[in-house]
PDB file with SEQRES, HELIX, SHEET and CRYST1 records, atoms N, CA, C and O in Angstrom:
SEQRES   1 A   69  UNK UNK UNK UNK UNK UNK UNK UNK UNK UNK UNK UNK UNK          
SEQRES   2 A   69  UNK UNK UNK UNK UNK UNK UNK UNK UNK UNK UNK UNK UNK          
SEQRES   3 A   69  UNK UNK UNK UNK UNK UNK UNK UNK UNK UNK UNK UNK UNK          
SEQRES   4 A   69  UNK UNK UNK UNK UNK UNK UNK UNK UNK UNK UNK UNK UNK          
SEQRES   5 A   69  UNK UNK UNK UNK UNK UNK UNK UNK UNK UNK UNK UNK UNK          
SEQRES   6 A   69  UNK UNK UNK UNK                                              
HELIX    1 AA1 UNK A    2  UNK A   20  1                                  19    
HELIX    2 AA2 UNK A   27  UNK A   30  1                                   4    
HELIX    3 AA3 UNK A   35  UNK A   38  1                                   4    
HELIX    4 AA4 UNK A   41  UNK A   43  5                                   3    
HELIX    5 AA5 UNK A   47  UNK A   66  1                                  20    
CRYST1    1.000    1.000    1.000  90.00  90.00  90.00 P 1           1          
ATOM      1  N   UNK A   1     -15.052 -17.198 -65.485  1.00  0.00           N  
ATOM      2  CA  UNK A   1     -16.348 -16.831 -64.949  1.00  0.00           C  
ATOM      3  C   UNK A   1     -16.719 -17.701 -63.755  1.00  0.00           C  
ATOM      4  O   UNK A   1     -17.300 -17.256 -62.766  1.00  0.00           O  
ATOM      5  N   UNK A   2     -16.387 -18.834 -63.895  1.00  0.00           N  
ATOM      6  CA  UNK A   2     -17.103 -19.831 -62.770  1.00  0.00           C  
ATOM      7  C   UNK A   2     -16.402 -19.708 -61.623  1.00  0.00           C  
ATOM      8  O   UNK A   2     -17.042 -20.025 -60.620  1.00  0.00           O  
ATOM      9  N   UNK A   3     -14.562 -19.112 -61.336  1.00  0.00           N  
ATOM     10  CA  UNK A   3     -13.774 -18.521 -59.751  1.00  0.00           C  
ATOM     11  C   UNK A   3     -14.812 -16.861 -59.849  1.00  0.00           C  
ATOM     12  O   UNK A   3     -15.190 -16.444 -58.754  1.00  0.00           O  
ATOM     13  N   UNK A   4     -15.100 -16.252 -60.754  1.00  0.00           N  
ATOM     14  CA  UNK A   4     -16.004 -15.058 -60.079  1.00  0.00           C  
ATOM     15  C   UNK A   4     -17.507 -15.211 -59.472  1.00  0.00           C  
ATOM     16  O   UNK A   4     -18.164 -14.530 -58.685  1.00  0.00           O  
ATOM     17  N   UNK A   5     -17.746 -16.359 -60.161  1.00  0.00           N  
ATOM     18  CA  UNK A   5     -19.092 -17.178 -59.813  1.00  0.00           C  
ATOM     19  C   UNK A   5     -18.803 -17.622 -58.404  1.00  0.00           C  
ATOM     20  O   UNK A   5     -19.488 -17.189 -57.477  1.00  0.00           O  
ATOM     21  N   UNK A   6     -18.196 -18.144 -58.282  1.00  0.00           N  
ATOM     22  CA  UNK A   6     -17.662 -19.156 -57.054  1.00  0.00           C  
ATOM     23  C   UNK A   6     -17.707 -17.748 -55.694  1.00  0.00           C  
ATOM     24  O   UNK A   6     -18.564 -17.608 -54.821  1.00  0.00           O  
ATOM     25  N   UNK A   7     -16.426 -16.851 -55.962  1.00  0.00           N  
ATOM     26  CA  UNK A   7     -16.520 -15.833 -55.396  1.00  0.00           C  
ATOM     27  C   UNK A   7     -17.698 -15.152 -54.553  1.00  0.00           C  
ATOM     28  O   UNK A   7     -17.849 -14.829 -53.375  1.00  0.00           O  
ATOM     29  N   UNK A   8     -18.429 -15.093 -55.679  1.00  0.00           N  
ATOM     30  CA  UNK A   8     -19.618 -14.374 -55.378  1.00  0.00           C  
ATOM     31  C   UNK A   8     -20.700 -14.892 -54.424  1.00  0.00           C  
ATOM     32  O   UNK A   8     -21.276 -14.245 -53.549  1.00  0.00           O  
ATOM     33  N   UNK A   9     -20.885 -16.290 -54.784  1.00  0.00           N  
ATOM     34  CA  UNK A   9     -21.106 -17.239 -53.515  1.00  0.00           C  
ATOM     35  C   UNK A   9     -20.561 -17.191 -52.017  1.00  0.00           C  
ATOM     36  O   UNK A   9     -21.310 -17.288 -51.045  1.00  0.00           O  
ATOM     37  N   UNK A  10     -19.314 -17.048 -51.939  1.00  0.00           N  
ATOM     38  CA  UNK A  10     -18.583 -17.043 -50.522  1.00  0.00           C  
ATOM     39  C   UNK A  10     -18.977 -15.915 -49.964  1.00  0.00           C  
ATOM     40  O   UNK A  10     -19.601 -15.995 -48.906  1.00  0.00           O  
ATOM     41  N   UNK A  11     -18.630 -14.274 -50.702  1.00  0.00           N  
ATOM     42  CA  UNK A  11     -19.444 -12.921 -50.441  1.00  0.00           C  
ATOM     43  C   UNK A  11     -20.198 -13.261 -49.690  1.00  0.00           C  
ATOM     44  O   UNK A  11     -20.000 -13.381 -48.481  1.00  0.00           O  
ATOM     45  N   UNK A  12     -21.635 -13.572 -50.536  1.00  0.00           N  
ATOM     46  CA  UNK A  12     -23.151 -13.811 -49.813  1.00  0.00           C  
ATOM     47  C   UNK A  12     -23.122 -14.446 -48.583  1.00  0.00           C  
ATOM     48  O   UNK A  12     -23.518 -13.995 -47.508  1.00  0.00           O  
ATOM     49  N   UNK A  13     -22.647 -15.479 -48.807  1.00  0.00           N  
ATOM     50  CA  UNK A  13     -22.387 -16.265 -47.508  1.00  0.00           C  
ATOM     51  C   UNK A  13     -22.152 -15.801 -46.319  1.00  0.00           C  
ATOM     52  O   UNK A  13     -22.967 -15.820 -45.397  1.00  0.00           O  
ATOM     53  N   UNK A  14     -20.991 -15.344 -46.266  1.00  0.00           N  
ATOM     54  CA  UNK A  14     -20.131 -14.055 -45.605  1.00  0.00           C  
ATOM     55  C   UNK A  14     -20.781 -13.141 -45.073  1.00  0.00           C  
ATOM     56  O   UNK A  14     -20.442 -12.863 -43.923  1.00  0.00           O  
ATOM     57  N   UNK A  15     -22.194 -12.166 -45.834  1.00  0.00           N  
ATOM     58  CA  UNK A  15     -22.162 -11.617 -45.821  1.00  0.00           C  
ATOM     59  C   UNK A  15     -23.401 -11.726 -44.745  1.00  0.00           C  
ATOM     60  O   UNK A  15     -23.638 -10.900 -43.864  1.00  0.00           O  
ATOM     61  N   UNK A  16     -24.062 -12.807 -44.987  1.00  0.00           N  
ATOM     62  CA  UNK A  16     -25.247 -13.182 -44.585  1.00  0.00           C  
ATOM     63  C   UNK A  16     -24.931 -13.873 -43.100  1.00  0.00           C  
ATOM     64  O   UNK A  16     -25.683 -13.874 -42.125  1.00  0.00           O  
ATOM     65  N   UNK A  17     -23.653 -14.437 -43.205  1.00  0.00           N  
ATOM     66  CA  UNK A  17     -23.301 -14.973 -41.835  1.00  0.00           C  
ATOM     67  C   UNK A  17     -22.998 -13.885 -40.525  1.00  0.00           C  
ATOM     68  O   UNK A  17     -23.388 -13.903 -39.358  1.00  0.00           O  
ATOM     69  N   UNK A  18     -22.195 -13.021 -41.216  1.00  0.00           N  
ATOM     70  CA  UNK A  18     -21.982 -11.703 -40.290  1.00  0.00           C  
ATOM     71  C   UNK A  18     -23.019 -11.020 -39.835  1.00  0.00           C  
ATOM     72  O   UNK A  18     -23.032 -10.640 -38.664  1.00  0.00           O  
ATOM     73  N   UNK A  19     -24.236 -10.713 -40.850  1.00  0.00           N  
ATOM     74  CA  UNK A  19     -25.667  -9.906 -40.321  1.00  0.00           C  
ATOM     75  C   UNK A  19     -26.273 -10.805 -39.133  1.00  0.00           C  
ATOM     76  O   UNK A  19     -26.553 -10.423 -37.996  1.00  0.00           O  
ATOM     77  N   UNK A  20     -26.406 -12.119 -39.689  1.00  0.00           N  
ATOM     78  CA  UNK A  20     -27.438 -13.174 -38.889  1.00  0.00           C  
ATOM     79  C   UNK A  20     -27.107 -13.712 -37.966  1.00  0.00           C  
ATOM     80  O   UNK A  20     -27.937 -14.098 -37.142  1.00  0.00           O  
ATOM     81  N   UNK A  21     -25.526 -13.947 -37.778  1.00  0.00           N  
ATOM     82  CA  UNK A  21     -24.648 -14.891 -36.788  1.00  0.00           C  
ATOM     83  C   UNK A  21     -25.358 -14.368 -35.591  1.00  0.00           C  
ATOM     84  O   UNK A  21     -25.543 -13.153 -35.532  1.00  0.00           O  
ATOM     85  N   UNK A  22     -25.860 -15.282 -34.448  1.00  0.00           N  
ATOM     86  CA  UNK A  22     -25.813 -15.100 -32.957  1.00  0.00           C  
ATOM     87  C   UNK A  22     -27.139 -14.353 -32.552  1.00  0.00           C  
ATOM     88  O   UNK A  22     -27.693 -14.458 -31.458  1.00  0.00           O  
ATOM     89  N   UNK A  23     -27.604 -13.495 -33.732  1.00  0.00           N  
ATOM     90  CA  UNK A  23     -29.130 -13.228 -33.487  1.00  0.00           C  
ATOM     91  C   UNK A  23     -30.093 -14.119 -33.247  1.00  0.00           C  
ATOM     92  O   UNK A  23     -30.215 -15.111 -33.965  1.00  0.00           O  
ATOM     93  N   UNK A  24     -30.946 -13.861 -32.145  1.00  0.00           N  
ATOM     94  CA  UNK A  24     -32.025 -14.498 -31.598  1.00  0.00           C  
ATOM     95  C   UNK A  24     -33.053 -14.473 -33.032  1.00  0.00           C  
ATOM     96  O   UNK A  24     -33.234 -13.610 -33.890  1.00  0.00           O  
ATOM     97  N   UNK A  25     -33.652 -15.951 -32.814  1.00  0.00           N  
ATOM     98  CA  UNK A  25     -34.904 -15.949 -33.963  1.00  0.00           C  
ATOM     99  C   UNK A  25     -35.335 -14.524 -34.232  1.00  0.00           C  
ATOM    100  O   UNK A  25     -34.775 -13.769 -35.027  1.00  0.00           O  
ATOM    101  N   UNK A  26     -36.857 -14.106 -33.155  1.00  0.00           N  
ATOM    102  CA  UNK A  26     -37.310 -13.160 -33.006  1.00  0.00           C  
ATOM    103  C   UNK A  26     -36.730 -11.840 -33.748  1.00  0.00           C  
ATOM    104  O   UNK A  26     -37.306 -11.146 -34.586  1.00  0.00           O  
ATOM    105  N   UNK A  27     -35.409 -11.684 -33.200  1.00  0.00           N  
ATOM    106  CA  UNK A  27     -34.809 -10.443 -34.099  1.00  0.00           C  
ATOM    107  C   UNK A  27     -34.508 -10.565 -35.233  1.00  0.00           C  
ATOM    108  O   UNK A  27     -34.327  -9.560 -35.921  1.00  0.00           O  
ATOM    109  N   UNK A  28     -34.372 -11.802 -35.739  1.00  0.00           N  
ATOM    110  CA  UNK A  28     -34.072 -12.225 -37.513  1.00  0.00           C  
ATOM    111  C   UNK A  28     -35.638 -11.556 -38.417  1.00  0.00           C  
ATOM    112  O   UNK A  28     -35.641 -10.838 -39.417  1.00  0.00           O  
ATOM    113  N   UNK A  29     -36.902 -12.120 -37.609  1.00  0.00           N  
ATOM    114  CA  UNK A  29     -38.059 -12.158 -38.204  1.00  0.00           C  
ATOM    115  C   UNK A  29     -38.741 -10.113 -37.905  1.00  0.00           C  
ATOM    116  O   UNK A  29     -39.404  -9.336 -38.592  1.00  0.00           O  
ATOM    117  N   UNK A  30     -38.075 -10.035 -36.520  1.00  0.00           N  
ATOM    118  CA  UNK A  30     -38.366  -8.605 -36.772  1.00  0.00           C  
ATOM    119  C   UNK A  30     -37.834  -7.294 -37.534  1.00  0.00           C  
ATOM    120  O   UNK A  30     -38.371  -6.200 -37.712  1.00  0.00           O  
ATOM    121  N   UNK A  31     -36.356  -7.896 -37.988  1.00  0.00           N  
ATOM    122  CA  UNK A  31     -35.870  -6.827 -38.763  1.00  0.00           C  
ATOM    123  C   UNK A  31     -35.594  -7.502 -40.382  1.00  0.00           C  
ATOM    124  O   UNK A  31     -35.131  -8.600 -40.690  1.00  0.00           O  
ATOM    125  N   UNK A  32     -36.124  -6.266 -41.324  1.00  0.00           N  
ATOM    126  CA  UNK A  32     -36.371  -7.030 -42.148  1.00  0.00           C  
ATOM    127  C   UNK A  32     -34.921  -6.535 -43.160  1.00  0.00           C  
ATOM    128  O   UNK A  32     -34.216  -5.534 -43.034  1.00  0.00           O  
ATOM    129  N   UNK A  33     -34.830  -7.666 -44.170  1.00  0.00           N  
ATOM    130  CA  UNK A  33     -33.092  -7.467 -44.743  1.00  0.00           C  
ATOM    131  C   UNK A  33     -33.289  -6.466 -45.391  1.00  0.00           C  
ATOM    132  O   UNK A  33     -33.470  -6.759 -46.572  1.00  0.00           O  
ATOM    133  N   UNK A  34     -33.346  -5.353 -45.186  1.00  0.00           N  
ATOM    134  CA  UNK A  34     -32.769  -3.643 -45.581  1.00  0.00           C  
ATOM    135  C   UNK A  34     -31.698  -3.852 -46.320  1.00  0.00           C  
ATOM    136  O   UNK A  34     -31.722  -3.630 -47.531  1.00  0.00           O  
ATOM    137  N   UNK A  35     -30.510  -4.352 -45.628  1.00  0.00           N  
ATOM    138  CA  UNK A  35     -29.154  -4.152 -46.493  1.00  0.00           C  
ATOM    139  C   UNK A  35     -29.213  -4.247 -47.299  1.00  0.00           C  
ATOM    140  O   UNK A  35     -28.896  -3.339 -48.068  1.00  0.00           O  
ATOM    141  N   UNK A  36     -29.775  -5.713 -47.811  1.00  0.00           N  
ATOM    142  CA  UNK A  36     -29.823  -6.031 -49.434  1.00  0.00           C  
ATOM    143  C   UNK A  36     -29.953  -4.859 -50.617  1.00  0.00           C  
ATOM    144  O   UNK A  36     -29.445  -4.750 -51.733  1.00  0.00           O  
ATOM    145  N   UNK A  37     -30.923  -3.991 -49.801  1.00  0.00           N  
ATOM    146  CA  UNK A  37     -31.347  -2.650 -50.659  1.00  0.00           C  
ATOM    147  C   UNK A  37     -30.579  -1.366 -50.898  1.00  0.00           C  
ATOM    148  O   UNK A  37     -30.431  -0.557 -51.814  1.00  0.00           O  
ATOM    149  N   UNK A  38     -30.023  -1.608 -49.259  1.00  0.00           N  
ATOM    150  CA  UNK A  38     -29.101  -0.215 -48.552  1.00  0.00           C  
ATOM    151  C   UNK A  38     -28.481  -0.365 -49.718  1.00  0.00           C  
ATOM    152  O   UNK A  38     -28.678   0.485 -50.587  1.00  0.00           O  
ATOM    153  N   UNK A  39     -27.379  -1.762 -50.038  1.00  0.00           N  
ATOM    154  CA  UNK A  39     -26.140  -1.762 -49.882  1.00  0.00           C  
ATOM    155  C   UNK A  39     -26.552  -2.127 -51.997  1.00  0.00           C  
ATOM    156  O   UNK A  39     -25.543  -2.075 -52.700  1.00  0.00           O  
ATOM    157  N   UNK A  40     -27.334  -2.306 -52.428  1.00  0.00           N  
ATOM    158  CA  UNK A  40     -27.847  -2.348 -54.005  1.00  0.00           C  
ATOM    159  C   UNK A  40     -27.192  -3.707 -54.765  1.00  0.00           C  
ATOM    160  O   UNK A  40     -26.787  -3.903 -55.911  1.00  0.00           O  
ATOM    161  N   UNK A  41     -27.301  -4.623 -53.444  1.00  0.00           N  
ATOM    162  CA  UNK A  41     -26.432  -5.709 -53.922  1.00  0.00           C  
ATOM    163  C   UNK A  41     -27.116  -6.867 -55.320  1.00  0.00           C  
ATOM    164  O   UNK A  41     -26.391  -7.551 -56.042  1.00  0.00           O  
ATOM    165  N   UNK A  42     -28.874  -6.805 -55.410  1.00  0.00           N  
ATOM    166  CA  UNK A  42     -28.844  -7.204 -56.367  1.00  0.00           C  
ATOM    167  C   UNK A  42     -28.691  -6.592 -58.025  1.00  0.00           C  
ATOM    168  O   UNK A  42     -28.942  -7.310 -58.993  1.00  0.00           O  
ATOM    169  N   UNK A  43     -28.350  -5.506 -58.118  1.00  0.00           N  
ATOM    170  CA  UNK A  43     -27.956  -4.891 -59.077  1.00  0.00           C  
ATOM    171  C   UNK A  43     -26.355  -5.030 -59.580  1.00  0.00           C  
ATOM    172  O   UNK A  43     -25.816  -4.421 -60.504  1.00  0.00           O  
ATOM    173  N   UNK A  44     -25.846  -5.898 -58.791  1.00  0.00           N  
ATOM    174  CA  UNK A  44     -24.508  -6.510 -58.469  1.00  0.00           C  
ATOM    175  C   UNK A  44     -24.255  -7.448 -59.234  1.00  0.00           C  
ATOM    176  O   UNK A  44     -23.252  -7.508 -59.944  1.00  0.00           O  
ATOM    177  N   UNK A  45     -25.673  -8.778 -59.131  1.00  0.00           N  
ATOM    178  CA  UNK A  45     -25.651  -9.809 -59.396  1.00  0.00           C  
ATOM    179  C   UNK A  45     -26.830  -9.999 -60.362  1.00  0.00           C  
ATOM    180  O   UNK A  45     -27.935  -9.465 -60.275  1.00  0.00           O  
ATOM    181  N   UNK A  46     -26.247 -11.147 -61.617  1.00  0.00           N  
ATOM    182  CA  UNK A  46     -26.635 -11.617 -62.516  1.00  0.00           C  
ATOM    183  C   UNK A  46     -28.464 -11.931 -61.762  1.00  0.00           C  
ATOM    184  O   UNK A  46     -28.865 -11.512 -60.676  1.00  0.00           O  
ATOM    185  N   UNK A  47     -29.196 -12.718 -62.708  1.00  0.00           N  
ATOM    186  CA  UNK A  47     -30.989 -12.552 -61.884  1.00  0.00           C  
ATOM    187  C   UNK A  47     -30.520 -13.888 -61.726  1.00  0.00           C  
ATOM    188  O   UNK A  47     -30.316 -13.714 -60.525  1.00  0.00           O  
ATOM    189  N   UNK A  48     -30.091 -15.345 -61.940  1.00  0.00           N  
ATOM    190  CA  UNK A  48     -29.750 -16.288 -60.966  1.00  0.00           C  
ATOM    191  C   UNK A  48     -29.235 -16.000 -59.780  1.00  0.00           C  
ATOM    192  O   UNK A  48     -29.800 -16.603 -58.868  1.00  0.00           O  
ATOM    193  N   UNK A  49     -28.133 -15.109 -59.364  1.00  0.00           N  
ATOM    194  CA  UNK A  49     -27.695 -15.325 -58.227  1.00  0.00           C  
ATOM    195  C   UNK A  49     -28.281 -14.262 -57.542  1.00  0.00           C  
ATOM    196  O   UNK A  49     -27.825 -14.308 -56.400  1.00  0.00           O  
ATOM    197  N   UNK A  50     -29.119 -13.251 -57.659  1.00  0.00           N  
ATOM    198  CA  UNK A  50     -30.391 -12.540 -57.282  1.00  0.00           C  
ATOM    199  C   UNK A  50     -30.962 -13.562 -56.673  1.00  0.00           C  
ATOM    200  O   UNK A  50     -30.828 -13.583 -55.449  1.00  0.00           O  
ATOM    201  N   UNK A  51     -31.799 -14.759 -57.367  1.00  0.00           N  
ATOM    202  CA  UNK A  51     -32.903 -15.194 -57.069  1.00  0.00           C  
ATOM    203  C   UNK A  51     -32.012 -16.353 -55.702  1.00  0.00           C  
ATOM    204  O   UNK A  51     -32.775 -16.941 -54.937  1.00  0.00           O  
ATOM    205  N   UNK A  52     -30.886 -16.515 -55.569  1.00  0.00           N  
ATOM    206  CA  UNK A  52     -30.337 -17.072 -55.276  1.00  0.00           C  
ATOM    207  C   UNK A  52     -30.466 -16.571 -53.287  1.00  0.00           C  
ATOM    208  O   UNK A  52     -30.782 -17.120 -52.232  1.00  0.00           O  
ATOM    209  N   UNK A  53     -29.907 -14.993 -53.846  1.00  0.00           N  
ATOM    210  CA  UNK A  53     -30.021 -14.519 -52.357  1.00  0.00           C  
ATOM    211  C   UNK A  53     -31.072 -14.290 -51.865  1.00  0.00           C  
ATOM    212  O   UNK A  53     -31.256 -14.204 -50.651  1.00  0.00           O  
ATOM    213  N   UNK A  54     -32.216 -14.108 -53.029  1.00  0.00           N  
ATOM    214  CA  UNK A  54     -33.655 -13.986 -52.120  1.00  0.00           C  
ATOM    215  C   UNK A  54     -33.741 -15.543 -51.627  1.00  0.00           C  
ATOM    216  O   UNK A  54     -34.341 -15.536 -50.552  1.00  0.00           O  
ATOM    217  N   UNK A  55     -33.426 -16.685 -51.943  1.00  0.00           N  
ATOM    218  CA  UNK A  55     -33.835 -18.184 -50.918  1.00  0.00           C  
ATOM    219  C   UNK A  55     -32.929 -18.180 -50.272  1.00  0.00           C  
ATOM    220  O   UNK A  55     -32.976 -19.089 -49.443  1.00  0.00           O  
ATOM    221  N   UNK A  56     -31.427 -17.148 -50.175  1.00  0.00           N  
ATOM    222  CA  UNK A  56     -30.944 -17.960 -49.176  1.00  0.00           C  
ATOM    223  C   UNK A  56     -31.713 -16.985 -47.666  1.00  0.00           C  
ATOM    224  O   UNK A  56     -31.676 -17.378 -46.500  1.00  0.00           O  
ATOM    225  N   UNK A  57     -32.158 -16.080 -48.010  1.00  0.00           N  
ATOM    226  CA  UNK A  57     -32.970 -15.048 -46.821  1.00  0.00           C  
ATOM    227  C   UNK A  57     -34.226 -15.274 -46.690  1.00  0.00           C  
ATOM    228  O   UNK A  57     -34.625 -14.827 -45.615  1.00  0.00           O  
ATOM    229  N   UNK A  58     -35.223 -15.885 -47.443  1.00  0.00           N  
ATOM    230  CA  UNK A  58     -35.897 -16.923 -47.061  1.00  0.00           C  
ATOM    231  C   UNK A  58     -35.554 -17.993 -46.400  1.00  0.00           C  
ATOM    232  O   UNK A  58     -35.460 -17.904 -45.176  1.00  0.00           O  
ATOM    233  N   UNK A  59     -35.376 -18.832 -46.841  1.00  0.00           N  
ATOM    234  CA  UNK A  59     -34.314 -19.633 -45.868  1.00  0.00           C  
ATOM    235  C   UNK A  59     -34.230 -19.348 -44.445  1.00  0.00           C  
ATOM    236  O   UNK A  59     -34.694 -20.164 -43.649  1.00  0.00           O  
ATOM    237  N   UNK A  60     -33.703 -18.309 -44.060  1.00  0.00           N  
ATOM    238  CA  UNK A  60     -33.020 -17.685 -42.593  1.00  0.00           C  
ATOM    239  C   UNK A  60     -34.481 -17.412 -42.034  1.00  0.00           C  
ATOM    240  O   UNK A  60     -34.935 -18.122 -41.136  1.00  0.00           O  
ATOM    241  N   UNK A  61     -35.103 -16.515 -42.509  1.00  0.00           N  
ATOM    242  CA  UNK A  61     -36.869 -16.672 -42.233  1.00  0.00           C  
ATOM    243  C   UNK A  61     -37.036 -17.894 -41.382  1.00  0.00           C  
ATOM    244  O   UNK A  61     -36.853 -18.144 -40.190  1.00  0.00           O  
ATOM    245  N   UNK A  62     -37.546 -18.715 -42.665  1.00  0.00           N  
ATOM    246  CA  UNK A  62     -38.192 -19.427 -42.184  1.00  0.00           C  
ATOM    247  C   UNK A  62     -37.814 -20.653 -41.144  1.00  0.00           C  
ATOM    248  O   UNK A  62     -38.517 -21.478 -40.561  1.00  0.00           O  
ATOM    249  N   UNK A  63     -36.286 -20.389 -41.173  1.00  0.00           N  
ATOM    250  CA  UNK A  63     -35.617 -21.437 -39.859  1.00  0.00           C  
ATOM    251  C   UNK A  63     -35.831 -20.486 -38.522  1.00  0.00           C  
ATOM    252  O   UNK A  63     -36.173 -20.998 -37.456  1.00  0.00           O  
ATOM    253  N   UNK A  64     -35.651 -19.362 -38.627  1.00  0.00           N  
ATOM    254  CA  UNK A  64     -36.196 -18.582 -37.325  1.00  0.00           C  
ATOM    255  C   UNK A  64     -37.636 -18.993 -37.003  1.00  0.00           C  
ATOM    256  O   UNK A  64     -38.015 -19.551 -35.973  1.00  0.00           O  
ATOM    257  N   UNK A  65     -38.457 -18.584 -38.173  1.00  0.00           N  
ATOM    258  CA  UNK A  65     -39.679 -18.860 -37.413  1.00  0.00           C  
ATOM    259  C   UNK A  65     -40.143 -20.214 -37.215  1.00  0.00           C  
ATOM    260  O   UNK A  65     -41.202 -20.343 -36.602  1.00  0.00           O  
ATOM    261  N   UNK A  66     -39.445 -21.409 -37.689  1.00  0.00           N  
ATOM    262  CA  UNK A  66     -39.177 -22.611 -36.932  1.00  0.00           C  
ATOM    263  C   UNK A  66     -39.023 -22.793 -35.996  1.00  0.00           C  
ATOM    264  O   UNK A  66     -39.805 -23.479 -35.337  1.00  0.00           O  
ATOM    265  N   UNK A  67     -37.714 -22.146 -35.404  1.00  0.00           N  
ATOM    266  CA  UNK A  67     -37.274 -22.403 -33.972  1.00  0.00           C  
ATOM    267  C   UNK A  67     -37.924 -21.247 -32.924  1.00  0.00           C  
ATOM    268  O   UNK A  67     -37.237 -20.984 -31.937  1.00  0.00           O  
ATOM    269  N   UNK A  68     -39.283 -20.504 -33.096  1.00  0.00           N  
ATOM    270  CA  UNK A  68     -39.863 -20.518 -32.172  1.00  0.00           C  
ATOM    271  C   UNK A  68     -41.108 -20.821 -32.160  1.00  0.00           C  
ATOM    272  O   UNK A  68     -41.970 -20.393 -31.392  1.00  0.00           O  
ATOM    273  N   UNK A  69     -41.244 -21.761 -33.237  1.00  0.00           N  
ATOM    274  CA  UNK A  69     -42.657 -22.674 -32.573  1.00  0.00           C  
ATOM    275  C   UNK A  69     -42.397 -23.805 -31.739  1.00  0.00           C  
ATOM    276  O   UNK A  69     -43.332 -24.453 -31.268  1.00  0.00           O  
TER     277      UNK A  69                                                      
END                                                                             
């Protein structure tokens, strides 16, 4: 369980790096994470690693709207 655990971590990562990579703040904060929903990924994941991807997209938030104040 803990290499599918592990796994599942790198995914997100991955997955979150490819959407967000190279986007300007502004466009992070104006489009809002759809995929998550499109794509039914927390129905995927256990409600820890759910709650997991909602902070790591918080997270991305709120460092965007950091770097344009």
């Amino acid at each position: 369980a803990g290499h599918s655990s592990a796994a599942s971590d790198v995914y997100k990562r991955q997955l979150l790096l490819r959407v967000y990579s190279g986007r300007e703040p502004q466009d992070i904060l104006d489009t809002p994470p759809d995929f998550v929903t499109a794509l039914e990924l927390q129905s995927h994941l256990s409600p820890t690693r759910s709650t997991g991807l909602s902070s790591m997209l918080a997270a991305i938030r709120r460092f965007a709207t950091e770097a344009l104040a």
